[in-house]
XYZ file of C-alpha atoms in Angstrom:
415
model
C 89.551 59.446 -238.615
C 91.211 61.419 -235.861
C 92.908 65.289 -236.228
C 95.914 66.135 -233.945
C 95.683 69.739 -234.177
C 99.133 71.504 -232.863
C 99.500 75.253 -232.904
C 102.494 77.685 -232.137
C 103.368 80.665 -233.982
C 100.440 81.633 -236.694
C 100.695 84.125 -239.361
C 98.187 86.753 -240.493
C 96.310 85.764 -243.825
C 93.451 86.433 -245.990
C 90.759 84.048 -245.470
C 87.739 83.465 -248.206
C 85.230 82.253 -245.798
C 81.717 79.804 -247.500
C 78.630 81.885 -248.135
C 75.930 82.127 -245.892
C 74.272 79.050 -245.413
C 71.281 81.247 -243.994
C 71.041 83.418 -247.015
C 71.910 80.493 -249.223
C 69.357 78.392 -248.634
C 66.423 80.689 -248.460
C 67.445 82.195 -252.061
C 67.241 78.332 -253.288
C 63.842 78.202 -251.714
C 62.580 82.257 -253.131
C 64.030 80.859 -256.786
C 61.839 77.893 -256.944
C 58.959 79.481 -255.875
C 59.655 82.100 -258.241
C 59.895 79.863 -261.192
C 63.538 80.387 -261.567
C 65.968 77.695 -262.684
C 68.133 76.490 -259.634
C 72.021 77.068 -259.840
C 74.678 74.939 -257.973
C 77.447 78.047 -257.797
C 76.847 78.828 -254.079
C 76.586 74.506 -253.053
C 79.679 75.198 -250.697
C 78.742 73.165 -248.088
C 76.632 70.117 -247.506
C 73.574 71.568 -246.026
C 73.284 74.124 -249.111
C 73.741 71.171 -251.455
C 71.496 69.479 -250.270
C 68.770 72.010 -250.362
C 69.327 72.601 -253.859
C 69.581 69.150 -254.619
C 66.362 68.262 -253.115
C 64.327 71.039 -254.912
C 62.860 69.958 -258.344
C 63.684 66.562 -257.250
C 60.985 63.861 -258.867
C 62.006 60.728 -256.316
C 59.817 59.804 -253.828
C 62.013 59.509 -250.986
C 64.250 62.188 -250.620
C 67.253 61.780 -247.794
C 68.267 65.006 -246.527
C 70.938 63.541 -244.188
C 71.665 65.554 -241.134
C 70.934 69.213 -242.809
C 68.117 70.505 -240.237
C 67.033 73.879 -243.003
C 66.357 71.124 -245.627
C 64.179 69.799 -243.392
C 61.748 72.427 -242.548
C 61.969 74.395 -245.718
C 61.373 71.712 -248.072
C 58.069 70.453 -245.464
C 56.555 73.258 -246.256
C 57.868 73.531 -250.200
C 56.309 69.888 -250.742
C 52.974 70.727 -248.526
C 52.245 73.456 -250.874
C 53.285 71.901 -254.476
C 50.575 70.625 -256.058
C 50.204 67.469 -257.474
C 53.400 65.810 -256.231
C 53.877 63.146 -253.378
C 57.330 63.247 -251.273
C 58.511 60.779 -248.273
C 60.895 63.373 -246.497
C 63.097 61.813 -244.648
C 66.672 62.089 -243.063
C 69.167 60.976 -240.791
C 68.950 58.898 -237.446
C 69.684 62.399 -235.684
C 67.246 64.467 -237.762
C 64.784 62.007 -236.793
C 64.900 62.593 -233.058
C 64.311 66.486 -234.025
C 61.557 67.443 -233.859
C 59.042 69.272 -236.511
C 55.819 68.733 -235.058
C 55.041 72.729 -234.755
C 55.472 73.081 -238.016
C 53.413 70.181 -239.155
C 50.491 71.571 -237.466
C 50.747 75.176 -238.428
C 50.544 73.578 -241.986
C 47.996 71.237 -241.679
C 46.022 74.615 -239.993
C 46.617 76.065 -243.474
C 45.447 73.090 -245.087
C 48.430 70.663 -245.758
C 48.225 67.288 -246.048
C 51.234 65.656 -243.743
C 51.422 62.008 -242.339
C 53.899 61.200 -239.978
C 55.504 58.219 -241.142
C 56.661 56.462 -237.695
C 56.958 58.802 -234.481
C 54.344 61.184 -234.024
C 55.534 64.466 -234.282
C 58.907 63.810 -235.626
C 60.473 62.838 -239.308
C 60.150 61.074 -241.727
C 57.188 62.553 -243.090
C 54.477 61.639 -246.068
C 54.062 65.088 -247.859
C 50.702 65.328 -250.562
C 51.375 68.592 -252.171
C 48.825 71.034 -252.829
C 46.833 74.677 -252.816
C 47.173 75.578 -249.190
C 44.126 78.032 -248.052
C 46.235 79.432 -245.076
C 44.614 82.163 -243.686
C 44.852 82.617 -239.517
C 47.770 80.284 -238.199
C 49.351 80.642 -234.850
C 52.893 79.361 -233.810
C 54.837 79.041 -231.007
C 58.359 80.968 -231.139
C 60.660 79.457 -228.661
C 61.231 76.070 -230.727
C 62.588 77.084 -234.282
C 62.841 80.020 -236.364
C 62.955 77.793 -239.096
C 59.402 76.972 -238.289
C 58.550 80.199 -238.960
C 60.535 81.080 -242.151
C 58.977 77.734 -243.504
C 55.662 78.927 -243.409
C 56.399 82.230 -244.343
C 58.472 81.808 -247.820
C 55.271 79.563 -248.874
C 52.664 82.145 -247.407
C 52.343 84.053 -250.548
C 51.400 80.832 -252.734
C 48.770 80.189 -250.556
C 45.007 80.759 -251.344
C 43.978 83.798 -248.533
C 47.710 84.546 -247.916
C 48.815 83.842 -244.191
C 48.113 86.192 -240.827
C 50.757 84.941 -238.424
C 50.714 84.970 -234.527
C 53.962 84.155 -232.865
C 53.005 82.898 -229.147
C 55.428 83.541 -226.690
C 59.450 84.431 -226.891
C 60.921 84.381 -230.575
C 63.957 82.969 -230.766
C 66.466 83.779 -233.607
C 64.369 86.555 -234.225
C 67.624 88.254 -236.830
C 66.683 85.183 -238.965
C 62.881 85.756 -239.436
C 63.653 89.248 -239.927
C 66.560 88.126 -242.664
C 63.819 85.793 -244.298
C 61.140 89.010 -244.393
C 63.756 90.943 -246.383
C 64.605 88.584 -248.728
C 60.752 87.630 -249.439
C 60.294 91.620 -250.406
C 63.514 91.255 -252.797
C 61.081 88.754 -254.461
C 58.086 90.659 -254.272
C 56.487 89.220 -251.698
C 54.164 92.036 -249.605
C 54.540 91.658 -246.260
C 53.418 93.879 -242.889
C 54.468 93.317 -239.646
C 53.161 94.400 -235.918
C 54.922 93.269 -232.885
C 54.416 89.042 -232.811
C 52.007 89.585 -236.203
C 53.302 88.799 -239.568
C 50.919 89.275 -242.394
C 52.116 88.287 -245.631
C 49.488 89.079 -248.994
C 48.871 86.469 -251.557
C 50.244 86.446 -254.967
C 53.538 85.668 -257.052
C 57.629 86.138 -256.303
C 59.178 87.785 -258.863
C 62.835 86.567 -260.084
C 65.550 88.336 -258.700
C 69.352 88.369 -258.384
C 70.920 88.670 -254.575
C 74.404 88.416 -253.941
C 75.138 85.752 -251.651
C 77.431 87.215 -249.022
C 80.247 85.040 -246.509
C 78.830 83.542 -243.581
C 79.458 85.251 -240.353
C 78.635 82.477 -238.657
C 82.233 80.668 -239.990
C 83.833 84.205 -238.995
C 82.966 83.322 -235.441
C 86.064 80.360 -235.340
C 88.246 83.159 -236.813
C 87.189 85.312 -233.940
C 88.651 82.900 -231.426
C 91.731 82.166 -233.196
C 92.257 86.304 -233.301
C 91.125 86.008 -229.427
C 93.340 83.728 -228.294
C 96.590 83.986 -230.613
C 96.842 87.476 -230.680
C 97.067 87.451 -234.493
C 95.454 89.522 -237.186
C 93.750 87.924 -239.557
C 91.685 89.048 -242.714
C 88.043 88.023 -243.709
C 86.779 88.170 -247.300
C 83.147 89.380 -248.305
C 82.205 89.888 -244.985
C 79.494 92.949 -245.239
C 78.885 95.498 -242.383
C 75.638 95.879 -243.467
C 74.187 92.659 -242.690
C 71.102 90.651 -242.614
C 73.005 87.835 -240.474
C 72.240 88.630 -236.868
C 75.232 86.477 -236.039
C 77.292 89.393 -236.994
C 76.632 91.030 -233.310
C 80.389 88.633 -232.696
C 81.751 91.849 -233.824
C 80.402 93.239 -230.482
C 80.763 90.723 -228.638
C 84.409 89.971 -229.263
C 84.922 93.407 -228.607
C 84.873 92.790 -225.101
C 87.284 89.709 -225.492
C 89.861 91.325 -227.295
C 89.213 91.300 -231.076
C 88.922 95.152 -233.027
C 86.902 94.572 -235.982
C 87.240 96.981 -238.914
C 85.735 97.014 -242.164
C 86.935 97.945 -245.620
C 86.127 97.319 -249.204
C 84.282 94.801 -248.393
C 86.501 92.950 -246.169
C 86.551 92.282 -242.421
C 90.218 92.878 -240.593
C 90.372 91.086 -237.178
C 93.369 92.788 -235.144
C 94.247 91.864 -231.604
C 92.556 94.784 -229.215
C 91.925 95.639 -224.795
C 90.267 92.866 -223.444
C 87.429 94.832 -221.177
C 85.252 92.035 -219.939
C 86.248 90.648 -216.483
C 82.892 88.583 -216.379
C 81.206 88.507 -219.902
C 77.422 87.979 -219.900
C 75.469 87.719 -222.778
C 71.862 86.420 -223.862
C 72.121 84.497 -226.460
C 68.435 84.193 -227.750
C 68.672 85.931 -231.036
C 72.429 84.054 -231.882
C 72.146 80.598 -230.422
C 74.725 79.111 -232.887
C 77.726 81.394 -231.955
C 76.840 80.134 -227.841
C 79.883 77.329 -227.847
C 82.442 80.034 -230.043
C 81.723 82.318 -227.014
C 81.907 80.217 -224.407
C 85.346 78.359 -225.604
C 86.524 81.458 -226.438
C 86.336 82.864 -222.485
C 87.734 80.066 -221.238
C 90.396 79.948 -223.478
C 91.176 83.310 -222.340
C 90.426 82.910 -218.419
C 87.140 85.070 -218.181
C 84.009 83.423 -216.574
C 81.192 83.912 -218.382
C 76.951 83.693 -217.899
C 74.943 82.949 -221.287
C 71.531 82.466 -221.172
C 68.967 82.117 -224.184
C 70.287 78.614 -225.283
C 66.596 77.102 -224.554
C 66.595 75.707 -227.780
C 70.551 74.196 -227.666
C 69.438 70.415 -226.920
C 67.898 70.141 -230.341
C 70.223 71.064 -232.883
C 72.468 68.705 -234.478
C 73.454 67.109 -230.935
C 72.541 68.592 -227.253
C 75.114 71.221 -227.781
C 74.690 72.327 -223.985
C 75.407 68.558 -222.676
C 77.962 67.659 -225.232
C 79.862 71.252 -224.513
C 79.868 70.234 -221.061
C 81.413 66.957 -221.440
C 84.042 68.205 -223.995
C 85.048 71.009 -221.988
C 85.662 68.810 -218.979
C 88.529 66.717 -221.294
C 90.738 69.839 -220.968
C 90.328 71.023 -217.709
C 87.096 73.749 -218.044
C 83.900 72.706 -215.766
C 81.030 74.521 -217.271
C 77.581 74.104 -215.908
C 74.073 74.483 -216.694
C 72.179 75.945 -214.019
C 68.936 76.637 -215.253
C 67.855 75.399 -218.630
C 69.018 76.979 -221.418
C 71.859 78.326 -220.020
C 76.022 77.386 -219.558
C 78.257 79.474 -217.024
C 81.913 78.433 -215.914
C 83.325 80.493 -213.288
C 86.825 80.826 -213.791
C 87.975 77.503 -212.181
C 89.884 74.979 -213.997
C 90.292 71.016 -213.264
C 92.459 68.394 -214.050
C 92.497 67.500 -217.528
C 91.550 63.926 -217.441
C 92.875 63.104 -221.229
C 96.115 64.112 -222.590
C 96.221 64.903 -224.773
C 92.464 65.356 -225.379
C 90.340 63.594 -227.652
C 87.603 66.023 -228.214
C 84.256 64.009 -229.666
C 82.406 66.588 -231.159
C 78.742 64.102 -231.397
C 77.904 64.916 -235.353
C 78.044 68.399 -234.630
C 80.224 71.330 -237.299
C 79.985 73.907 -234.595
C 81.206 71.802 -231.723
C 84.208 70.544 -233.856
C 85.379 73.854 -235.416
C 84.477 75.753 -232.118
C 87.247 73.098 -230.401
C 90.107 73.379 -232.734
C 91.283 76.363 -231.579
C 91.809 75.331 -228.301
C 95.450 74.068 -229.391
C 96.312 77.462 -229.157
C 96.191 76.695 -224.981
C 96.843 72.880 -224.745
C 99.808 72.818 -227.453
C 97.548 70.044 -229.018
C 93.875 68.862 -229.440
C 92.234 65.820 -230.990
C 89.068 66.185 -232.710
C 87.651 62.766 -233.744
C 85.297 62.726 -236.951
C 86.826 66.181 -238.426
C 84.628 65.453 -241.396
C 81.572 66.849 -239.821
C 82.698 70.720 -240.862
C 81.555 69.516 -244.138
C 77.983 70.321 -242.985
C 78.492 74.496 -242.814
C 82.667 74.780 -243.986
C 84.190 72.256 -245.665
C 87.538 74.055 -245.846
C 87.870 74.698 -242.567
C 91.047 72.871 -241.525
C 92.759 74.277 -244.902
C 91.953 77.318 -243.980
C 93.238 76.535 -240.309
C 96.639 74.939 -241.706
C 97.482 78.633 -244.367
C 96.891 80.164 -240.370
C 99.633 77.993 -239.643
C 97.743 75.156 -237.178
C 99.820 72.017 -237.458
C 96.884 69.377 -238.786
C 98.225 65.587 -238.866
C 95.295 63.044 -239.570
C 95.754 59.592 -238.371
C 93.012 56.344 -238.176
C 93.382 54.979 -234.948
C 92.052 51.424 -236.898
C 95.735 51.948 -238.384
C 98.118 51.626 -235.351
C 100.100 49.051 -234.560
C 98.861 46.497 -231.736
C 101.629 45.390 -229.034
């Protein structure tokens, strides 16, 4: 299935964006542990169902499809349930991901992990039992996911877990959203520079509210960027434990006032004030294509850096962004590693209209759409894929006033 996406004149509307996958999934994971029963209310997206489907599960395989948290929270949930016996696997893309710094911090604690066909990659074989833990070191420029995995299972573990984070910390906002939401569970933890030390002993059940994801604000952004309409964000909290709510600040500079009240967030066209917007993008990887589409959309060259860990997400979101950009006329390079830059030039759009393939990836197809607002139309193949983070995304786009027509190119007529 294909998506012609058209856009013209949009309207200002209210948008109910999904809850925070983020926050989601690590309350699913703090609830378990803390002997709570498991709700489905917040399963808005894929990845978040399939967290909560997986936990409390009895098979023996257990698919987690493309939904990267799944895999590294529930590695470390299996490793440290005793007497139970998982095959964790996923799907062909999760299995080229790798997980193989978290395997061996665990099996330092004392979990039992067998790696089922590539070494240091999924599927796994997961005997669950009493890890010791103790002194475990880790290195910080793969995954913060690595990290909040061992962390939400440190306090089950025998001598509790002192943590040593080698080296840059990437998505640092996310460890520090996982420590907070441990102590809303009891959890004791103390923390010194690179050191996290986390006591052992029991969660205690608690009730968080599960706020919108600002992540899914970040399209929203754009659209407000580009268009030059207002729109209005439900549930979206100032007072944050999403570090991808610096977009506030960073759209700032691209044109976007954000202003907060009773709870909800009002975009409204503002001064654009960045003539060459820079940014490092090591604590917010996942708004790094938003950004980036966003100043070209606009005509601003742009320098991110802090994508190091970009190629391993759900597809090689610096390559692909590359190649998609190129199908409507933007040439963005990667200079260094972990980096993308454009600098101001434009090409000749080699599809028309384009025919944007976004790989598998939620980001790279939502992060595309709005695009239409430059081109008069875009083509996103496989629009499914939003599913993953924001299943409602292109009904939400259409009340905007985008012009969505699906058709199956399988369907048209041969000469």
């Amino acid at each position: 299935m294909i998506y012609r996406i058209g856009a013209h004149t949009l309207q200002p509307c209210r948008i109910e964006l999904p809850p925070s996958k983020s926050i989601a999934n690590r309350i699913t994971l703090l609830r378990a542990l803390a002997g709570m029963p498991q709700t489905t209310d917040n399963a808005a997206c894929n990845d978040i169902a399939a967290m909560q489907h997986a936990i409390g599960n009895t098979d023996n395989i257990i698919d987690i499809g493309d939904a990267g948290t799944a895999m590294r929270f529930l590695t470390a949930y299996y490793a440290s349930t005793p007497g139970t016996q998982h095959i964790l696997t996923g799907s062909p893309r999760m299995q080229q991901r790798p997980i193989g710094a978290l395997v061996e911090a665990l099996r330092a604690a004392g979990a039992s992990i067998r790696y089922i066909d590539k070494e240091g990659f999924p599927p796994l074989a997961i005997q669950g039992g009493l890890l010791q833990g103790g002194e475990i070191t880790i290195k910080g420029d793969i995954s913060s996911q690595f990290i909040t995995a061992l962390l939400l299972v440190a306090p089950l573990m025998r001598d509790g877990l002192h943590l040593t984070i080698i080296g840059n910390i990437v998505s640092r906002p996310y460890i520090e959203m996982t420590i907070e939401l441990m102590r809303s569970f009891g959890a004791t933890i103390t923390c010194h520079d690179n050191s996290i030390t986390v006591a052992p002993g029991e969660y205690n059940p608690a009730c968080i509210e599960i706020e919108s994801d600002w992540s899914a604000a970040s399209y929203w952004y754009e659209t407000v960027a580009v268009s030059r309409t207002p729109m209005r964000l439900k549930t979206l909290w100032r007072n944050t434990l999403q570090g991808d709510a610096r977009i506030a600040s960073y759209f700032g500079q691209l044109g976007v006032a954000t202003s907060y009240d009773n709870g909800d967030v009002t975009l409204s066209p503002g001064p654009v004030t960045a003539q060459n917007f820079i940014a490092d993008l090591a604590d917010t990887p996942d708004i790094a294509q938003t950004l980036a589409m966003t100043c070209a959309l606009k005509g601003i060259p742009f320098q991110l850096t802090g994508l190091g860990n970009l190629p391993l997400k759900e597809c090689d979101r610096i390559a692909v962004l590359i190649s998609e950009a190129r199908k409507i006329g933007f040439a963005f390079t990667s200079p260094v590693a972990g980096t993308i830059e454009w600098s101001g030039n434009r090409i000749p759009s080699p599809h028309t209209p384009s025919c944007i393939d976004p790989h598998g990836d939620h980001r790279m197809a939502m992060t595309f759409a709005p695009a239409a607002l430059v081109t008069g139309e875009i083509s996103i193949s496989n629009p499914d894929v939003v599913a993953k983070s924001y299943p409602h995304f292109w009904d939400d786009l259409q009340r905007a006033g985008y012009v969505i027509t699906p058709y199956d190119p399988k369907e048209e007529v041969q000469p």
